[in-house]
CSV table of C-alpha atoms in Angstrom, one decimal:
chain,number,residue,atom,x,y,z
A,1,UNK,CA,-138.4,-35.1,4.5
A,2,UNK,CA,-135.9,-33.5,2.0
A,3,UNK,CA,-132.6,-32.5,3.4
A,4,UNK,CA,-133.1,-29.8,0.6
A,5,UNK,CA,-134.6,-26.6,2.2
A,6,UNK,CA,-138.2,-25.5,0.5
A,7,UNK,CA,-137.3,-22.9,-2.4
A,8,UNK,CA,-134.3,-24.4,-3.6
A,9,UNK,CA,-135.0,-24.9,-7.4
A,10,UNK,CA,-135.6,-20.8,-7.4
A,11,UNK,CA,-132.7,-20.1,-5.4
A,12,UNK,CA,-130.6,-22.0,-7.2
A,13,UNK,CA,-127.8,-20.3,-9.3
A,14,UNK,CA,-126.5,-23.3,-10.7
A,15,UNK,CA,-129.7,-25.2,-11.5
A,16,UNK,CA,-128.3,-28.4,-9.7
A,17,UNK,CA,-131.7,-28.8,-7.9
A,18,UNK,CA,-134.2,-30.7,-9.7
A,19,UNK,CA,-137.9,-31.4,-8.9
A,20,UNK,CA,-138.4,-35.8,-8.8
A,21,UNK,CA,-141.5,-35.5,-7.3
A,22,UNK,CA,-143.4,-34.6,-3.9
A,23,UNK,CA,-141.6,-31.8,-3.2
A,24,UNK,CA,-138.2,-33.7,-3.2
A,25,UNK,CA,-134.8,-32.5,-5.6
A,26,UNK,CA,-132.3,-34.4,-6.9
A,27,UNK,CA,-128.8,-33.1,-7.4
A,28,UNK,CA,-128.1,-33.3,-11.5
A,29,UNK,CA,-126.4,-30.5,-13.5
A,30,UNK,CA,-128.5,-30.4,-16.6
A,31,UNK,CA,-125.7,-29.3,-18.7
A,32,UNK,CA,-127.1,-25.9,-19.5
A,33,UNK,CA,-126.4,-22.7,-17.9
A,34,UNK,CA,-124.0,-21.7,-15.4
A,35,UNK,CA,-124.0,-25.3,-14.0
A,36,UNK,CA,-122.8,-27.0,-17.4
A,37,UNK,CA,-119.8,-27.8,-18.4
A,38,UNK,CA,-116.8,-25.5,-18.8
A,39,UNK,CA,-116.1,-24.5,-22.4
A,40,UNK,CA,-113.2,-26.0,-24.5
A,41,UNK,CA,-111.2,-23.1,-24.1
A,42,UNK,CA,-111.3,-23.4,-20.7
A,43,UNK,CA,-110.7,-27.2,-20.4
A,44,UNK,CA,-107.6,-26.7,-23.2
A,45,UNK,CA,-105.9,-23.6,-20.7
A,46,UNK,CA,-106.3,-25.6,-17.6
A,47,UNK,CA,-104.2,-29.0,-19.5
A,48,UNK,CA,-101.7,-26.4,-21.0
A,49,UNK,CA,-101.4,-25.2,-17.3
A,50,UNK,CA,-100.6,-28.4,-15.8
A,51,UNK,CA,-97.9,-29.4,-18.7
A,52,UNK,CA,-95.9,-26.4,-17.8
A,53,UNK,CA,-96.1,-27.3,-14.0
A,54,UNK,CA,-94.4,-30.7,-15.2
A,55,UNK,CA,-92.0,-28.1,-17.3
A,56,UNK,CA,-91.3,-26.0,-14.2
A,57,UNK,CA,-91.0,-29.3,-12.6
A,58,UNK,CA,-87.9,-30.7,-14.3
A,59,UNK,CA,-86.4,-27.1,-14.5
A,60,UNK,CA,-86.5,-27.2,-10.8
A,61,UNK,CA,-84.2,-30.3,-11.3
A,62,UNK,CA,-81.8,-28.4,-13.3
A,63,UNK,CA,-81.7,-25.0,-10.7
A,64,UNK,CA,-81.4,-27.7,-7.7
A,65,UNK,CA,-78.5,-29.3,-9.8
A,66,UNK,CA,-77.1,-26.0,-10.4
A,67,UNK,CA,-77.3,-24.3,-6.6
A,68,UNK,CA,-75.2,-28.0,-5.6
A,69,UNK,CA,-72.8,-27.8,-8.5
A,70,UNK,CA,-72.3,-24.1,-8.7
A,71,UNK,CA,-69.2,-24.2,-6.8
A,72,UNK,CA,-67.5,-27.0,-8.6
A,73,UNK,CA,-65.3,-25.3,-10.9
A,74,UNK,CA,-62.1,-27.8,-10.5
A,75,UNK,CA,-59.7,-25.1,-10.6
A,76,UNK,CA,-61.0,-23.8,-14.3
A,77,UNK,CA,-63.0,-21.0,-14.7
A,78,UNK,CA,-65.7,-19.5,-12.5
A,79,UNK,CA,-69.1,-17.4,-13.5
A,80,UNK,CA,-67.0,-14.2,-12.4
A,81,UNK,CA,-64.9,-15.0,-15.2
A,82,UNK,CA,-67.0,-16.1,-17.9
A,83,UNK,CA,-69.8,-14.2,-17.6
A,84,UNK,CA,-70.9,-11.1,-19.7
A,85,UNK,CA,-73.4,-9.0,-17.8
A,86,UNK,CA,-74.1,-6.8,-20.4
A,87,UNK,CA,-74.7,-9.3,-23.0
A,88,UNK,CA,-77.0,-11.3,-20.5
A,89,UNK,CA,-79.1,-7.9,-20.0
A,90,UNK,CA,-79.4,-7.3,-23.7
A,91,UNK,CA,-80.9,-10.7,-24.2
A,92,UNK,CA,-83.1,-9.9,-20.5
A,93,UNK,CA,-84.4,-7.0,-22.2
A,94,UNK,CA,-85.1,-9.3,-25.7
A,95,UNK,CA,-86.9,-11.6,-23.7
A,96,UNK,CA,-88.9,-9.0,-21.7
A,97,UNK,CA,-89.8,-7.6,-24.9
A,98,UNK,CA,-91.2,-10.5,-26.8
A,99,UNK,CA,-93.7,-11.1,-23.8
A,100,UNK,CA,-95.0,-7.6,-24.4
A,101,UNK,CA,-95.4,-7.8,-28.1
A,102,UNK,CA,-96.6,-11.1,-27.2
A,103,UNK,CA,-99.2,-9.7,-25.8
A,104,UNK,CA,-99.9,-7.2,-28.1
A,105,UNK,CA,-100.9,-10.3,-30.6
A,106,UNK,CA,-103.4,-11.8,-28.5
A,107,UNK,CA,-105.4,-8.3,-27.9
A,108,UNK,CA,-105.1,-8.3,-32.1
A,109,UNK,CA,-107.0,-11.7,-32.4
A,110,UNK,CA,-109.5,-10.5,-29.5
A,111,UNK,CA,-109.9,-7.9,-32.2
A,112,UNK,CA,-109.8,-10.1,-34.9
A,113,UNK,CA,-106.9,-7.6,-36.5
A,114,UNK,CA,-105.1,-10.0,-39.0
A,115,UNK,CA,-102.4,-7.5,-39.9
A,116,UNK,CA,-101.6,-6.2,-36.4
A,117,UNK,CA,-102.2,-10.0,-35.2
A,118,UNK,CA,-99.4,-11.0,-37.6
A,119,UNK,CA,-96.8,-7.9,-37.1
A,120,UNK,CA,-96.8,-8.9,-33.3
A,121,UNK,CA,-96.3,-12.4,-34.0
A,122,UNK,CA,-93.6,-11.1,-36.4
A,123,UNK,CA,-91.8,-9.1,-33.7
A,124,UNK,CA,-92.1,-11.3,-31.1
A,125,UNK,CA,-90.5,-14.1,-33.0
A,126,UNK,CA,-87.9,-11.9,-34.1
A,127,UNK,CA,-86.9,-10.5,-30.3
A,128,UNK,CA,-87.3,-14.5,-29.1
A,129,UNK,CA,-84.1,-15.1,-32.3
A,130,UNK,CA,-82.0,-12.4,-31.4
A,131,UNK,CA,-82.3,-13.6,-27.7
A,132,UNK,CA,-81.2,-17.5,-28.6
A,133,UNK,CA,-78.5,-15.7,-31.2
A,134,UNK,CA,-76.9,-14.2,-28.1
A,135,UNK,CA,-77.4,-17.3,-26.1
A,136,UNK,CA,-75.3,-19.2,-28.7
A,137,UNK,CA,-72.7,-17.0,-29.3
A,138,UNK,CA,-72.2,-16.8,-25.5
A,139,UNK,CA,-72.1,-21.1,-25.6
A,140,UNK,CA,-69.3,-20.6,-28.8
A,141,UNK,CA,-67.6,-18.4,-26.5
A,142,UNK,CA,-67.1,-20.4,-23.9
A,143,UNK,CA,-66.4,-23.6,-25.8
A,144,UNK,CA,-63.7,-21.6,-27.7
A,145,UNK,CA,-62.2,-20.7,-24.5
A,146,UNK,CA,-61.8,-24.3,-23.0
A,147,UNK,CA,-65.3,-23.3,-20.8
A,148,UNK,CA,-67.1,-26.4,-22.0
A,149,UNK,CA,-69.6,-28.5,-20.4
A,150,UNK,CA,-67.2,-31.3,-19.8
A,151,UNK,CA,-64.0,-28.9,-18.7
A,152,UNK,CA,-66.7,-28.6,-14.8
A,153,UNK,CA,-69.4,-29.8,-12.9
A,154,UNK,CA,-70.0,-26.2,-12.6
A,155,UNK,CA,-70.0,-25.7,-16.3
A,156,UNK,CA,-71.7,-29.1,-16.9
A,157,UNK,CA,-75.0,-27.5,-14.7
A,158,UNK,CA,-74.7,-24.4,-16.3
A,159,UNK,CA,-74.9,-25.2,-19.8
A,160,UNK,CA,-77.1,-28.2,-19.2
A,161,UNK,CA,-80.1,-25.5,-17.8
A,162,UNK,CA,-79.2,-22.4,-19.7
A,163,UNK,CA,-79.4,-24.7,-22.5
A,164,UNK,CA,-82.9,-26.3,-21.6
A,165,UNK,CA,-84.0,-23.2,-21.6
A,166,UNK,CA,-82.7,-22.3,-25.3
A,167,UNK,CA,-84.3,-25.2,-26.4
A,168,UNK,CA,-87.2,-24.2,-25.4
A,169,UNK,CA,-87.2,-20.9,-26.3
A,170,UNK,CA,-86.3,-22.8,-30.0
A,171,UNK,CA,-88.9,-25.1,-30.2
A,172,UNK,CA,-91.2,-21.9,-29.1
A,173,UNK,CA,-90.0,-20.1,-32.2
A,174,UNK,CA,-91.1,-23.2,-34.1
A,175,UNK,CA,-94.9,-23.2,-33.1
A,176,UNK,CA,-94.8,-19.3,-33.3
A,177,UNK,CA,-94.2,-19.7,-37.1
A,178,UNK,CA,-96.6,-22.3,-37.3
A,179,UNK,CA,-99.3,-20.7,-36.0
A,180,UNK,CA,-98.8,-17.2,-38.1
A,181,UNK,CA,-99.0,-19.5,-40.9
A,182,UNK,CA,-102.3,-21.4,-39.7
A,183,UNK,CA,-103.8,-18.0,-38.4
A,184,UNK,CA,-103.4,-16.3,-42.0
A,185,UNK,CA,-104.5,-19.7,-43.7
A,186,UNK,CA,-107.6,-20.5,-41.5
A,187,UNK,CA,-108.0,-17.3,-40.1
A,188,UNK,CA,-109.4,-16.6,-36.6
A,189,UNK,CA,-111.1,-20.1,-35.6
A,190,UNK,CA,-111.9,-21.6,-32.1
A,191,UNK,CA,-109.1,-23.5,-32.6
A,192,UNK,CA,-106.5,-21.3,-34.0
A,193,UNK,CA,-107.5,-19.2,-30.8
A,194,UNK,CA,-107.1,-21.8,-28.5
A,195,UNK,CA,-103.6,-22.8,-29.8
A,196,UNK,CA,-102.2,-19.0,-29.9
A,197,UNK,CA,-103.6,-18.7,-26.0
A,198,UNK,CA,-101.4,-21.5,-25.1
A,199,UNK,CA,-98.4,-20.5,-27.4
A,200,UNK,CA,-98.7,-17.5,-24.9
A,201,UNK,CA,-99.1,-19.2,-21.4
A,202,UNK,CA,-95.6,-21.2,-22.6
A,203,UNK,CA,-93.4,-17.8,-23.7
A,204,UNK,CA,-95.1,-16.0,-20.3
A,205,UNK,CA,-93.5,-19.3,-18.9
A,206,UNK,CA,-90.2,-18.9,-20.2
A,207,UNK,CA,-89.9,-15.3,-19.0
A,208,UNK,CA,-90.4,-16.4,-15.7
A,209,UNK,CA,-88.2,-19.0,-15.6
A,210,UNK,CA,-85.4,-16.5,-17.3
A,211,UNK,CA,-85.9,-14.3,-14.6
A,212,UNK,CA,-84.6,-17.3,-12.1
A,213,UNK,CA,-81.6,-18.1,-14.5
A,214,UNK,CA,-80.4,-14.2,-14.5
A,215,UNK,CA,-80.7,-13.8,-11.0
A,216,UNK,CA,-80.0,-16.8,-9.7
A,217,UNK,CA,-77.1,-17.3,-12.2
A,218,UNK,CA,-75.6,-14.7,-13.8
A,219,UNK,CA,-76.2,-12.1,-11.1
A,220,UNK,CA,-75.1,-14.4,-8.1
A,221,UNK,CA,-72.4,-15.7,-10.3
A,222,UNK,CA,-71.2,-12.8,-11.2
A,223,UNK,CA,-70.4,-11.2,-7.6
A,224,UNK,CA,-69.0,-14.2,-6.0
């Protein structure tokens, strides 16, 4: 006897159930259907997704480094002292901003929009450089003022994940200009498509991770 129930090959969504013979099924995804495989898209998403759980990873590093350093200021300056919260809300609200417009260029390529696609891109990438313009001229700041990464551990953790951040926010810059000039070149391909999806998974990213750094940082260090 089967240990498949009679009926099976009809009842079967998947079309994993598969007639060998004398009433007996074999479990084999054809490949077709809603049993085959998942669609490049899909398979591209889910890697992108578990390089920035290695990202979030090593930033988790940096905020652990932080929280244990945080209070090693070695009699120079504290975050009460250095930090500017109204500059660090001007670049939250940058940030914040870029995500939207962000996603206002994805809902252009669903629509295949090439000018709207572009414009967003445009504006996002130039909310993400005003951001890291900020972010610099708060590191010359600091450096001018004897705050630099060597003068504390404190300042050593700061600048070390503030900074990992600004990279990244850099190198995001990068690939956004790279792929407005492959979208208006090559126009709305599979690929192209796939790439801008990630491109968005990796600035969602960095919002959230910004969130954590003006909370746990600025705002904490401010008040203490």
């Amino acid at each position: 006897m089967s240990d498949i129930p009679a009926g099976t090959a009809t009842r079967d969504p998947y079309r994993l159930g598969r007639t060998a013979g004398h009433g007996h099924h074999v479990f084999s995804a054809t490949g077709h259907g809603e049993g085959g495989p998942a669609s490049k898209f899909v398979t591209v998403a889910y890697g992108f997704w578990i390089f920035l759980l290695s990202d979030i990873i090593m930033f988790s590093a940096f905020f652990a480094a932080y929280a244990v350093l945080s209070n090693s200021a070695a009699g120079g300056p504290t975050g009460k002292e250095l930090f500017e919260l109204t500059r660090v809300a001007a670049q939250t609200a940058l940030l914040l901003t870029s995500s939207f417009t962000g996603g206002l260029a994805m809902l252009a390529t669903h629509r295949r929009s090439m000018a709207a696609a572009q414009f967003w891109l445009l504006v996002t990438g130039l909310l993400g450089a005003a951001f890291l313009f900020l972010e610099v001229q708060e590191f010359a700041t600091m450096v001018n003022e004897q705050a630099g990464p060597s003068r504390s551990a404190f300042l050593s953790a700061f600048f070390a994940l503030v900074g990992c951040h600004g990279t990244h926010v850099g190198l995001g810059l990068l690939w956004l200009g790279t792929m407005m000039a492959q979208l208006w070149i090559k126009g709305f391909r599979p690929d192209i498509l796939r790439r801008l999806h990630c491109f968005s998974l990796f600035w969602h990213a960095l919002d959230i991770i910004w969130i954590a750094i003006f909370t746990l940082v600025y705002l904490l260090g401010a008040s203490s």
